[in-house]
């Protein structure tokens, strides 16, 4: 093997190792892919959607986040309804945070198919410091803070950034 061929092989090997290292670092510390498991976030996210989760962004009210389940070893995907210190109230299917009424347009599709009744039972909660209150968009089918309570901010993996599969449904999440 000539000296030139050895140099080319070495250059290619260096490039490949660098690429693998870059992908590893990005996946560990910046973005990670997650598969949606279940129907609790329908219609926003559907079962078996693939999403990218941004691990280095701040979390705001109404962001879709991924966190470690407080009741199993799985990841959960839910929408942040309350931040630390917030007073949450749901009354007659309307959301109030700190006394201010908020529209929830992501619930509209589920409200339209509901023959009668409410998607969300009335509730009142105050979110403790260091915690978040989360609910799924498919309120009738979601296992969320109404069942398992508040989630620790430390358990948040990150914010859902992009649905990349199925390809025909690719879109930015949390716009």
Short mmCIF file of N, CA and C in Angstrom, two decimals, residues 10-172:
data_model
loop_
_atom_site.label_atom_id
_atom_site.label_comp_id
_atom_site.label_asym_id
_atom_site.label_seq_id
_atom_site.Cartn_x
_atom_site.Cartn_y
_atom_site.Cartn_z
N UNK A 10 -6.24 7.13 6.62
CA UNK A 10 -6.14 7.77 7.93
C UNK A 10 -7.05 9.01 8.00
N UNK A 11 -7.06 9.82 6.95
CA UNK A 11 -7.91 11.02 6.91
C UNK A 11 -9.39 10.64 6.98
N UNK A 12 -9.77 9.61 6.23
CA UNK A 12 -11.17 9.15 6.26
C UNK A 12 -11.53 8.60 7.64
N UNK A 13 -10.66 7.82 8.23
CA UNK A 13 -10.92 7.25 9.56
C UNK A 13 -11.08 8.37 10.59
N UNK A 14 -10.21 9.38 10.51
CA UNK A 14 -10.30 10.53 11.42
C UNK A 14 -11.65 11.24 11.25
N UNK A 15 -12.07 11.43 10.02
CA UNK A 15 -13.35 12.11 9.75
C UNK A 15 -14.53 11.30 10.28
N UNK A 16 -14.49 9.99 10.08
CA UNK A 16 -15.58 9.13 10.55
C UNK A 16 -15.65 9.13 12.07
N UNK A 17 -14.52 9.02 12.74
CA UNK A 17 -14.49 9.06 14.20
C UNK A 17 -15.02 10.40 14.70
N UNK A 18 -14.60 11.49 14.07
CA UNK A 18 -15.08 12.81 14.45
C UNK A 18 -16.60 12.91 14.30
N UNK A 19 -17.14 12.40 13.19
CA UNK A 19 -18.60 12.43 12.97
C UNK A 19 -19.34 11.63 14.04
N UNK A 20 -18.86 10.44 14.34
CA UNK A 20 -19.50 9.64 15.39
C UNK A 20 -19.44 10.34 16.74
N UNK A 21 -18.32 10.95 17.04
CA UNK A 21 -18.16 11.69 18.30
C UNK A 21 -19.13 12.87 18.35
N UNK A 22 -19.25 13.59 17.25
CA UNK A 22 -20.16 14.73 17.18
C UNK A 22 -21.62 14.29 17.37
N UNK A 23 -22.01 13.21 16.71
CA UNK A 23 -23.37 12.68 16.86
C UNK A 23 -23.62 12.23 18.30
N UNK A 24 -22.65 11.56 18.90
CA UNK A 24 -22.78 11.11 20.29
C UNK A 24 -22.97 12.30 21.23
N UNK A 25 -22.15 13.31 21.09
CA UNK A 25 -22.25 14.49 21.96
C UNK A 25 -23.59 15.19 21.77
N UNK A 26 -24.00 15.38 20.52
CA UNK A 26 -25.30 16.02 20.26
C UNK A 26 -26.44 15.22 20.86
N UNK A 27 -26.39 13.91 20.70
CA UNK A 27 -27.48 13.07 21.21
C UNK A 27 -27.51 13.05 22.74
N UNK A 28 -26.36 13.04 23.36
CA UNK A 28 -26.31 13.00 24.82
C UNK A 28 -26.70 14.33 25.46
N UNK A 29 -26.29 15.44 24.85
CA UNK A 29 -26.40 16.73 25.53
C UNK A 29 -27.28 17.76 24.84
N UNK A 30 -27.64 17.59 23.57
CA UNK A 30 -28.40 18.61 22.86
C UNK A 30 -29.76 18.10 22.40
N UNK A 31 -29.78 17.09 21.56
CA UNK A 31 -31.02 16.54 21.03
C UNK A 31 -31.05 15.04 21.24
N UNK A 32 -32.25 14.50 21.42
CA UNK A 32 -32.38 13.05 21.47
C UNK A 32 -33.70 12.66 20.78
N UNK A 33 -33.71 11.57 20.01
CA UNK A 33 -34.97 11.13 19.39
C UNK A 33 -35.80 10.31 20.38
N UNK A 34 -37.10 10.47 20.30
CA UNK A 34 -38.04 9.75 21.17
C UNK A 34 -39.18 9.24 20.29
N UNK A 35 -39.69 8.05 20.59
CA UNK A 35 -40.87 7.51 19.92
C UNK A 35 -42.07 7.74 20.82
N UNK A 36 -43.11 8.36 20.27
CA UNK A 36 -44.34 8.60 21.02
C UNK A 36 -45.03 7.26 21.24
N UNK A 37 -45.37 6.97 22.49
CA UNK A 37 -46.02 5.71 22.84
C UNK A 37 -47.35 6.02 23.50
N UNK A 38 -48.44 5.85 22.76
CA UNK A 38 -49.76 6.08 23.33
C UNK A 38 -50.51 7.21 22.65
N UNK A 39 -51.72 7.43 23.14
CA UNK A 39 -52.64 8.38 22.51
C UNK A 39 -52.91 9.61 23.37
N UNK A 40 -52.13 9.80 24.43
CA UNK A 40 -52.45 10.87 25.38
C UNK A 40 -52.21 12.27 24.83
N UNK A 41 -51.45 12.41 23.76
CA UNK A 41 -51.19 13.74 23.19
C UNK A 41 -51.90 13.96 21.86
N UNK A 42 -52.83 13.06 21.50
CA UNK A 42 -53.56 13.24 20.25
C UNK A 42 -54.48 14.45 20.36
N UNK A 43 -54.66 15.21 19.31
CA UNK A 43 -54.15 15.05 17.95
C UNK A 43 -52.78 15.70 17.71
N UNK A 44 -52.22 16.36 18.71
CA UNK A 44 -50.92 17.03 18.52
C UNK A 44 -49.84 16.04 18.11
N UNK A 45 -49.73 14.94 18.84
CA UNK A 45 -48.79 13.86 18.52
C UNK A 45 -49.55 12.55 18.57
N UNK A 46 -49.23 11.66 17.64
CA UNK A 46 -49.92 10.38 17.58
C UNK A 46 -48.98 9.23 17.92
N UNK A 47 -49.56 8.11 18.27
CA UNK A 47 -48.79 6.91 18.61
C UNK A 47 -47.80 6.60 17.49
N UNK A 48 -46.57 6.29 17.87
CA UNK A 48 -45.47 5.93 16.97
C UNK A 48 -44.87 7.09 16.19
N UNK A 49 -45.30 8.34 16.44
CA UNK A 49 -44.59 9.49 15.87
C UNK A 49 -43.17 9.47 16.42
N UNK A 50 -42.25 9.96 15.62
CA UNK A 50 -40.86 10.14 16.09
C UNK A 50 -40.62 11.63 16.24
N UNK A 51 -40.07 12.01 17.41
CA UNK A 51 -39.81 13.42 17.65
C UNK A 51 -38.37 13.62 18.11
N UNK A 52 -37.86 14.82 17.89
CA UNK A 52 -36.58 15.22 18.44
C UNK A 52 -36.84 16.08 19.66
N UNK A 53 -36.13 15.82 20.73
CA UNK A 53 -36.29 16.55 21.98
C UNK A 53 -35.06 17.43 22.20
N UNK A 54 -35.29 18.72 22.40
CA UNK A 54 -34.23 19.68 22.67
C UNK A 54 -33.94 19.67 24.17
N UNK A 55 -32.73 19.29 24.55
CA UNK A 55 -32.38 19.14 25.96
C UNK A 55 -31.83 20.42 26.60
N UNK A 56 -31.56 21.45 25.81
CA UNK A 56 -30.88 22.62 26.37
C UNK A 56 -31.70 23.90 26.28
N UNK A 57 -33.00 23.79 26.23
CA UNK A 57 -33.84 24.97 26.15
C UNK A 57 -34.64 25.13 27.43
N UNK A 58 -35.13 26.33 27.66
CA UNK A 58 -35.95 26.57 28.85
C UNK A 58 -37.37 26.07 28.60
N UNK A 59 -38.08 25.80 29.69
CA UNK A 59 -39.44 25.28 29.61
C UNK A 59 -40.42 26.40 29.99
N UNK A 60 -41.43 26.59 29.14
CA UNK A 60 -42.46 27.60 29.38
C UNK A 60 -43.82 26.94 29.46
N UNK A 61 -44.79 27.67 29.96
CA UNK A 61 -46.17 27.18 30.03
C UNK A 61 -46.64 26.86 28.61
N UNK A 62 -47.32 25.73 28.48
CA UNK A 62 -47.91 25.20 27.24
C UNK A 62 -46.90 24.53 26.32
N UNK A 63 -45.63 24.44 26.71
CA UNK A 63 -44.67 23.67 25.93
C UNK A 63 -44.98 22.18 26.06
N UNK A 64 -44.73 21.44 24.99
CA UNK A 64 -44.81 19.98 25.03
C UNK A 64 -43.43 19.48 25.46
N UNK A 65 -43.40 18.71 26.55
CA UNK A 65 -42.13 18.26 27.10
C UNK A 65 -42.08 16.73 27.21
N UNK A 66 -40.87 16.22 27.35
CA UNK A 66 -40.63 14.80 27.62
C UNK A 66 -39.97 14.72 28.99
N UNK A 67 -40.45 13.80 29.82
CA UNK A 67 -39.89 13.65 31.17
C UNK A 67 -39.92 12.19 31.58
N UNK A 68 -39.13 11.89 32.60
CA UNK A 68 -39.11 10.54 33.16
C UNK A 68 -40.39 10.35 33.96
N UNK A 69 -41.11 9.29 33.67
CA UNK A 69 -42.37 9.01 34.36
C UNK A 69 -42.14 8.84 35.86
N UNK A 70 -43.02 9.43 36.66
CA UNK A 70 -42.90 9.22 38.11
C UNK A 70 -43.43 7.85 38.56
N UNK A 71 -44.07 7.11 37.65
CA UNK A 71 -44.69 5.83 38.04
C UNK A 71 -44.13 4.62 37.30
N UNK A 72 -43.22 4.83 36.33
CA UNK A 72 -42.63 3.71 35.60
C UNK A 72 -41.26 4.14 35.07
N UNK A 73 -40.64 3.27 34.29
CA UNK A 73 -39.32 3.60 33.73
C UNK A 73 -39.44 4.26 32.36
N UNK A 74 -40.65 4.54 31.92
CA UNK A 74 -40.88 5.08 30.58
C UNK A 74 -40.69 6.60 30.55
N UNK A 75 -40.62 7.12 29.34
CA UNK A 75 -40.69 8.56 29.13
C UNK A 75 -42.16 8.92 28.91
N UNK A 76 -42.58 10.06 29.43
CA UNK A 76 -43.92 10.58 29.17
C UNK A 76 -43.79 11.85 28.36
N UNK A 77 -44.78 12.11 27.53
CA UNK A 77 -44.83 13.33 26.73
C UNK A 77 -46.14 14.02 27.08
N UNK A 78 -46.04 15.22 27.62
CA UNK A 78 -47.23 15.98 28.04
C UNK A 78 -47.00 17.47 27.80
N UNK A 79 -48.06 18.24 28.02
CA UNK A 79 -47.99 19.69 27.87
C UNK A 79 -47.90 20.33 29.26
N UNK A 80 -47.01 21.29 29.41
CA UNK A 80 -46.87 22.02 30.68
C UNK A 80 -48.06 22.96 30.83
N UNK A 81 -48.81 22.78 31.91
CA UNK A 81 -49.95 23.64 32.21
C UNK A 81 -49.58 24.63 33.30
N UNK A 82 -48.83 24.17 34.29
CA UNK A 82 -48.46 25.04 35.40
C UNK A 82 -46.99 24.99 35.73
N UNK A 83 -46.42 26.16 35.99
CA UNK A 83 -45.04 26.30 36.43
C UNK A 83 -45.00 26.45 37.94
N UNK A 84 -43.83 26.39 38.52
CA UNK A 84 -43.68 26.54 39.97
C UNK A 84 -44.38 27.81 40.46
N UNK A 85 -45.20 27.66 41.50
CA UNK A 85 -45.89 28.79 42.09
C UNK A 85 -47.22 29.13 41.46
N UNK A 86 -47.56 28.52 40.33
CA UNK A 86 -48.83 28.81 39.65
C UNK A 86 -50.01 28.23 40.40
N UNK A 87 -51.12 28.96 40.36
CA UNK A 87 -52.41 28.44 40.83
C UNK A 87 -53.18 28.01 39.60
N UNK A 88 -53.47 26.72 39.50
CA UNK A 88 -54.16 26.13 38.36
C UNK A 88 -55.60 25.88 38.75
N UNK A 89 -56.52 26.26 37.86
CA UNK A 89 -57.93 25.93 38.09
C UNK A 89 -58.56 25.58 36.75
N UNK A 90 -59.29 24.49 36.74
CA UNK A 90 -60.12 24.14 35.58
C UNK A 90 -61.55 24.17 36.08
N UNK A 91 -62.36 24.98 35.41
CA UNK A 91 -63.77 25.12 35.79
C UNK A 91 -64.60 25.16 34.51
N UNK A 92 -65.58 24.27 34.44
CA UNK A 92 -66.44 24.16 33.25
C UNK A 92 -65.61 24.04 31.97
N UNK A 93 -64.57 23.22 32.01
CA UNK A 93 -63.70 22.94 30.86
C UNK A 93 -62.86 24.14 30.42
N UNK A 94 -62.73 25.15 31.25
CA UNK A 94 -61.89 26.31 30.94
C UNK A 94 -60.71 26.34 31.91
N UNK A 95 -59.53 26.67 31.38
CA UNK A 95 -58.31 26.70 32.17
C UNK A 95 -58.02 28.12 32.65
N UNK A 96 -57.74 28.22 33.94
CA UNK A 96 -57.32 29.49 34.55
C UNK A 96 -55.97 29.25 35.23
N UNK A 97 -55.02 30.12 34.95
CA UNK A 97 -53.72 30.06 35.61
C UNK A 97 -53.51 31.41 36.29
N UNK A 98 -53.35 31.38 37.59
CA UNK A 98 -53.21 32.59 38.40
C UNK A 98 -54.37 33.56 38.14
N UNK A 99 -55.57 33.00 37.97
CA UNK A 99 -56.77 33.80 37.78
C UNK A 99 -57.04 34.24 36.36
N UNK A 100 -56.10 34.03 35.44
CA UNK A 100 -56.27 34.44 34.05
C UNK A 100 -56.73 33.25 33.22
N UNK A 101 -57.79 33.48 32.42
CA UNK A 101 -58.32 32.42 31.56
C UNK A 101 -57.44 32.28 30.32
N UNK A 102 -57.14 31.03 29.97
CA UNK A 102 -56.33 30.74 28.79
C UNK A 102 -57.12 29.87 27.82
N UNK A 103 -57.03 30.21 26.54
CA UNK A 103 -57.58 29.34 25.50
C UNK A 103 -56.63 28.16 25.32
N UNK A 104 -57.19 27.02 24.97
CA UNK A 104 -56.39 25.83 24.69
C UNK A 104 -56.79 25.29 23.32
N UNK A 105 -56.31 25.93 22.24
CA UNK A 105 -56.72 25.54 20.89
C UNK A 105 -56.37 24.10 20.54
N UNK A 106 -55.35 23.54 21.17
CA UNK A 106 -54.94 22.16 20.92
C UNK A 106 -55.97 21.15 21.41
N UNK A 107 -56.98 21.59 22.18
CA UNK A 107 -58.05 20.70 22.65
C UNK A 107 -59.27 20.69 21.72
N UNK A 108 -59.31 21.62 20.78
CA UNK A 108 -60.52 21.82 19.97
C UNK A 108 -60.97 20.55 19.25
N UNK A 109 -60.06 19.82 18.63
CA UNK A 109 -60.45 18.61 17.88
C UNK A 109 -61.12 17.60 18.80
N UNK A 110 -60.60 17.43 20.02
CA UNK A 110 -61.20 16.48 20.96
C UNK A 110 -62.54 16.99 21.48
N UNK A 111 -62.69 18.30 21.64
CA UNK A 111 -63.97 18.86 22.09
C UNK A 111 -65.06 18.63 21.04
N UNK A 112 -64.67 18.71 19.76
CA UNK A 112 -65.65 18.55 18.68
C UNK A 112 -66.22 17.14 18.61
N UNK A 113 -65.44 16.13 18.99
CA UNK A 113 -65.95 14.76 18.91
C UNK A 113 -66.62 14.31 20.21
N UNK A 114 -66.52 15.14 21.24
CA UNK A 114 -67.15 14.82 22.53
C UNK A 114 -68.64 15.16 22.43
N UNK A 115 -69.49 14.15 22.58
CA UNK A 115 -70.94 14.36 22.44
C UNK A 115 -71.47 15.27 23.54
N UNK A 116 -71.08 15.01 24.77
CA UNK A 116 -71.53 15.83 25.88
C UNK A 116 -70.54 15.71 27.03
N UNK A 117 -70.64 16.62 27.98
CA UNK A 117 -69.75 16.59 29.13
C UNK A 117 -68.51 17.42 28.89
N UNK A 118 -67.52 17.24 29.76
CA UNK A 118 -66.28 18.01 29.70
C UNK A 118 -65.09 17.10 29.45
N UNK A 119 -64.07 17.67 28.81
CA UNK A 119 -62.81 16.95 28.63
C UNK A 119 -62.05 16.86 29.95
N UNK A 120 -62.14 17.92 30.74
CA UNK A 120 -61.35 18.01 31.97
C UNK A 120 -62.26 18.28 33.15
N UNK A 121 -62.19 17.43 34.15
CA UNK A 121 -62.98 17.65 35.37
C UNK A 121 -62.46 18.90 36.09
N UNK A 122 -63.34 19.55 36.82
CA UNK A 122 -62.94 20.73 37.59
C UNK A 122 -61.84 20.36 38.58
N UNK A 123 -60.89 21.26 38.74
CA UNK A 123 -59.80 21.03 39.68
C UNK A 123 -59.18 22.35 40.11
N UNK A 124 -58.50 22.32 41.24
CA UNK A 124 -57.73 23.46 41.75
C UNK A 124 -56.43 22.92 42.32
N UNK A 125 -55.31 23.47 41.89
CA UNK A 125 -54.00 23.03 42.38
C UNK A 125 -53.07 24.23 42.46
N UNK A 126 -52.13 24.18 43.38
CA UNK A 126 -51.03 25.15 43.44
C UNK A 126 -49.74 24.36 43.24
N UNK A 127 -48.96 24.77 42.24
CA UNK A 127 -47.75 24.03 41.89
C UNK A 127 -46.62 24.42 42.85
N UNK A 128 -46.05 23.44 43.56
CA UNK A 128 -44.95 23.73 44.50
C UNK A 128 -43.68 24.16 43.76
N UNK A 129 -42.80 24.83 44.48
CA UNK A 129 -41.51 25.24 43.93
C UNK A 129 -40.72 24.00 43.50
N UNK A 130 -40.12 24.09 42.30
CA UNK A 130 -39.32 22.99 41.79
C UNK A 130 -40.11 21.95 41.02
N UNK A 131 -41.40 22.19 40.82
CA UNK A 131 -42.27 21.22 40.16
C UNK A 131 -43.01 21.85 38.98
N UNK A 132 -43.60 20.99 38.14
CA UNK A 132 -44.45 21.39 37.03
C UNK A 132 -45.75 20.60 37.10
N UNK A 133 -46.81 21.17 36.51
CA UNK A 133 -48.09 20.48 36.39
C UNK A 133 -48.30 20.24 34.91
N UNK A 134 -48.52 18.99 34.51
CA UNK A 134 -48.62 18.63 33.09
C UNK A 134 -49.93 17.89 32.81
N UNK A 135 -50.43 18.07 31.60
CA UNK A 135 -51.60 17.32 31.14
C UNK A 135 -51.42 16.96 29.67
N UNK A 136 -52.01 15.85 29.28
CA UNK A 136 -52.02 15.45 27.88
C UNK A 136 -53.10 16.20 27.12
N UNK A 137 -52.92 16.34 25.81
CA UNK A 137 -53.93 17.02 24.99
C UNK A 137 -55.19 16.19 24.82
N UNK A 138 -55.07 14.88 24.93
CA UNK A 138 -56.22 13.98 24.87
C UNK A 138 -56.65 13.73 26.32
N UNK A 139 -57.32 14.72 26.89
CA UNK A 139 -57.58 14.75 28.33
C UNK A 139 -58.34 13.53 28.84
N UNK A 140 -59.19 12.95 28.02
CA UNK A 140 -59.96 11.79 28.47
C UNK A 140 -59.11 10.52 28.56
N UNK A 141 -57.98 10.47 27.86
CA UNK A 141 -57.16 9.26 27.81
C UNK A 141 -55.76 9.44 28.41
N UNK A 142 -55.51 10.58 29.05
CA UNK A 142 -54.16 10.89 29.48
C UNK A 142 -53.91 10.57 30.95
N UNK A 143 -52.81 9.89 31.20
CA UNK A 143 -52.31 9.67 32.55
C UNK A 143 -51.32 10.81 32.82
N UNK A 144 -51.73 11.79 33.62
CA UNK A 144 -50.92 12.99 33.78
C UNK A 144 -50.97 13.48 35.23
N UNK A 145 -50.65 14.73 35.46
CA UNK A 145 -50.58 15.27 36.82
C UNK A 145 -51.89 15.15 37.59
N UNK A 146 -52.99 15.00 36.89
CA UNK A 146 -54.26 14.80 37.59
C UNK A 146 -54.27 13.45 38.30
N UNK A 147 -53.46 12.50 37.82
CA UNK A 147 -53.38 11.17 38.43
C UNK A 147 -52.14 10.99 39.30
N UNK A 148 -50.97 11.35 38.76
CA UNK A 148 -49.74 11.08 39.49
C UNK A 148 -49.14 12.30 40.18
N UNK A 149 -49.79 13.44 40.07
CA UNK A 149 -49.32 14.63 40.78
C UNK A 149 -48.30 15.43 39.97
N UNK A 150 -47.62 16.31 40.67
CA UNK A 150 -46.65 17.20 40.05
C UNK A 150 -45.41 16.42 39.64
N UNK A 151 -44.67 16.98 38.65
CA UNK A 151 -43.41 16.36 38.26
C UNK A 151 -42.25 17.28 38.64
N UNK A 152 -41.16 16.67 39.05
CA UNK A 152 -39.96 17.43 39.37
C UNK A 152 -39.36 18.03 38.10
N UNK A 153 -38.94 19.28 38.17
CA UNK A 153 -38.27 19.89 37.02
C UNK A 153 -37.04 19.08 36.62
N UNK A 154 -36.39 18.48 37.60
CA UNK A 154 -35.18 17.67 37.34
C UNK A 154 -35.48 16.45 36.48
N UNK A 155 -36.73 16.00 36.45
CA UNK A 155 -37.09 14.82 35.67
C UNK A 155 -37.37 15.14 34.21
N UNK A 156 -37.35 16.42 33.85
CA UNK A 156 -37.61 16.81 32.46
C UNK A 156 -36.38 16.51 31.61
N UNK A 157 -36.61 15.77 30.52
CA UNK A 157 -35.55 15.46 29.56
C UNK A 157 -35.34 16.66 28.65
N UNK A 158 -36.45 17.26 28.20
CA UNK A 158 -36.36 18.42 27.32
C UNK A 158 -37.69 18.74 26.69
N UNK A 159 -37.64 19.69 25.77
CA UNK A 159 -38.83 20.17 25.09
C UNK A 159 -38.92 19.55 23.70
N UNK A 160 -40.11 19.07 23.35
CA UNK A 160 -40.32 18.50 22.01
C UNK A 160 -40.05 19.60 20.98
N UNK A 161 -39.18 19.31 20.02
CA UNK A 161 -38.78 20.33 19.06
C UNK A 161 -39.30 20.06 17.64
N UNK A 162 -39.28 18.80 17.22
CA UNK A 162 -39.61 18.49 15.84
C UNK A 162 -40.18 17.09 15.73
N UNK A 163 -41.32 16.98 15.03
CA UNK A 163 -41.81 15.64 14.65
C UNK A 163 -41.18 15.36 13.29
N UNK A 164 -40.35 14.32 13.22
CA UNK A 164 -39.66 14.03 11.97
C UNK A 164 -40.17 12.78 11.27
N UNK A 165 -41.07 12.04 11.92
CA UNK A 165 -41.66 10.86 11.27
C UNK A 165 -43.07 10.68 11.81
N UNK A 166 -44.03 10.37 10.96
CA UNK A 166 -43.96 10.13 9.53
C UNK A 166 -43.55 11.41 8.77
N UNK A 167 -42.83 11.20 7.69
CA UNK A 167 -42.26 12.31 6.94
C UNK A 167 -43.31 13.28 6.42
N UNK A 168 -44.48 12.78 6.05
CA UNK A 168 -45.53 13.68 5.53
C UNK A 168 -46.18 14.51 6.63
N UNK A 169 -45.86 14.23 7.89
CA UNK A 169 -46.38 15.02 9.02
C UNK A 169 -45.27 15.77 9.74
N UNK A 170 -44.12 15.90 9.09
CA UNK A 170 -42.99 16.58 9.72
C UNK A 170 -43.38 18.02 10.03
N UNK A 171 -43.09 18.45 11.29
CA UNK A 171 -43.38 19.83 11.66
C UNK A 171 -42.65 20.20 12.95
N UNK A 172 -42.46 21.49 13.11
CA UNK A 172 -41.87 22.02 14.34
C UNK A 172 -42.95 22.00 15.41
#
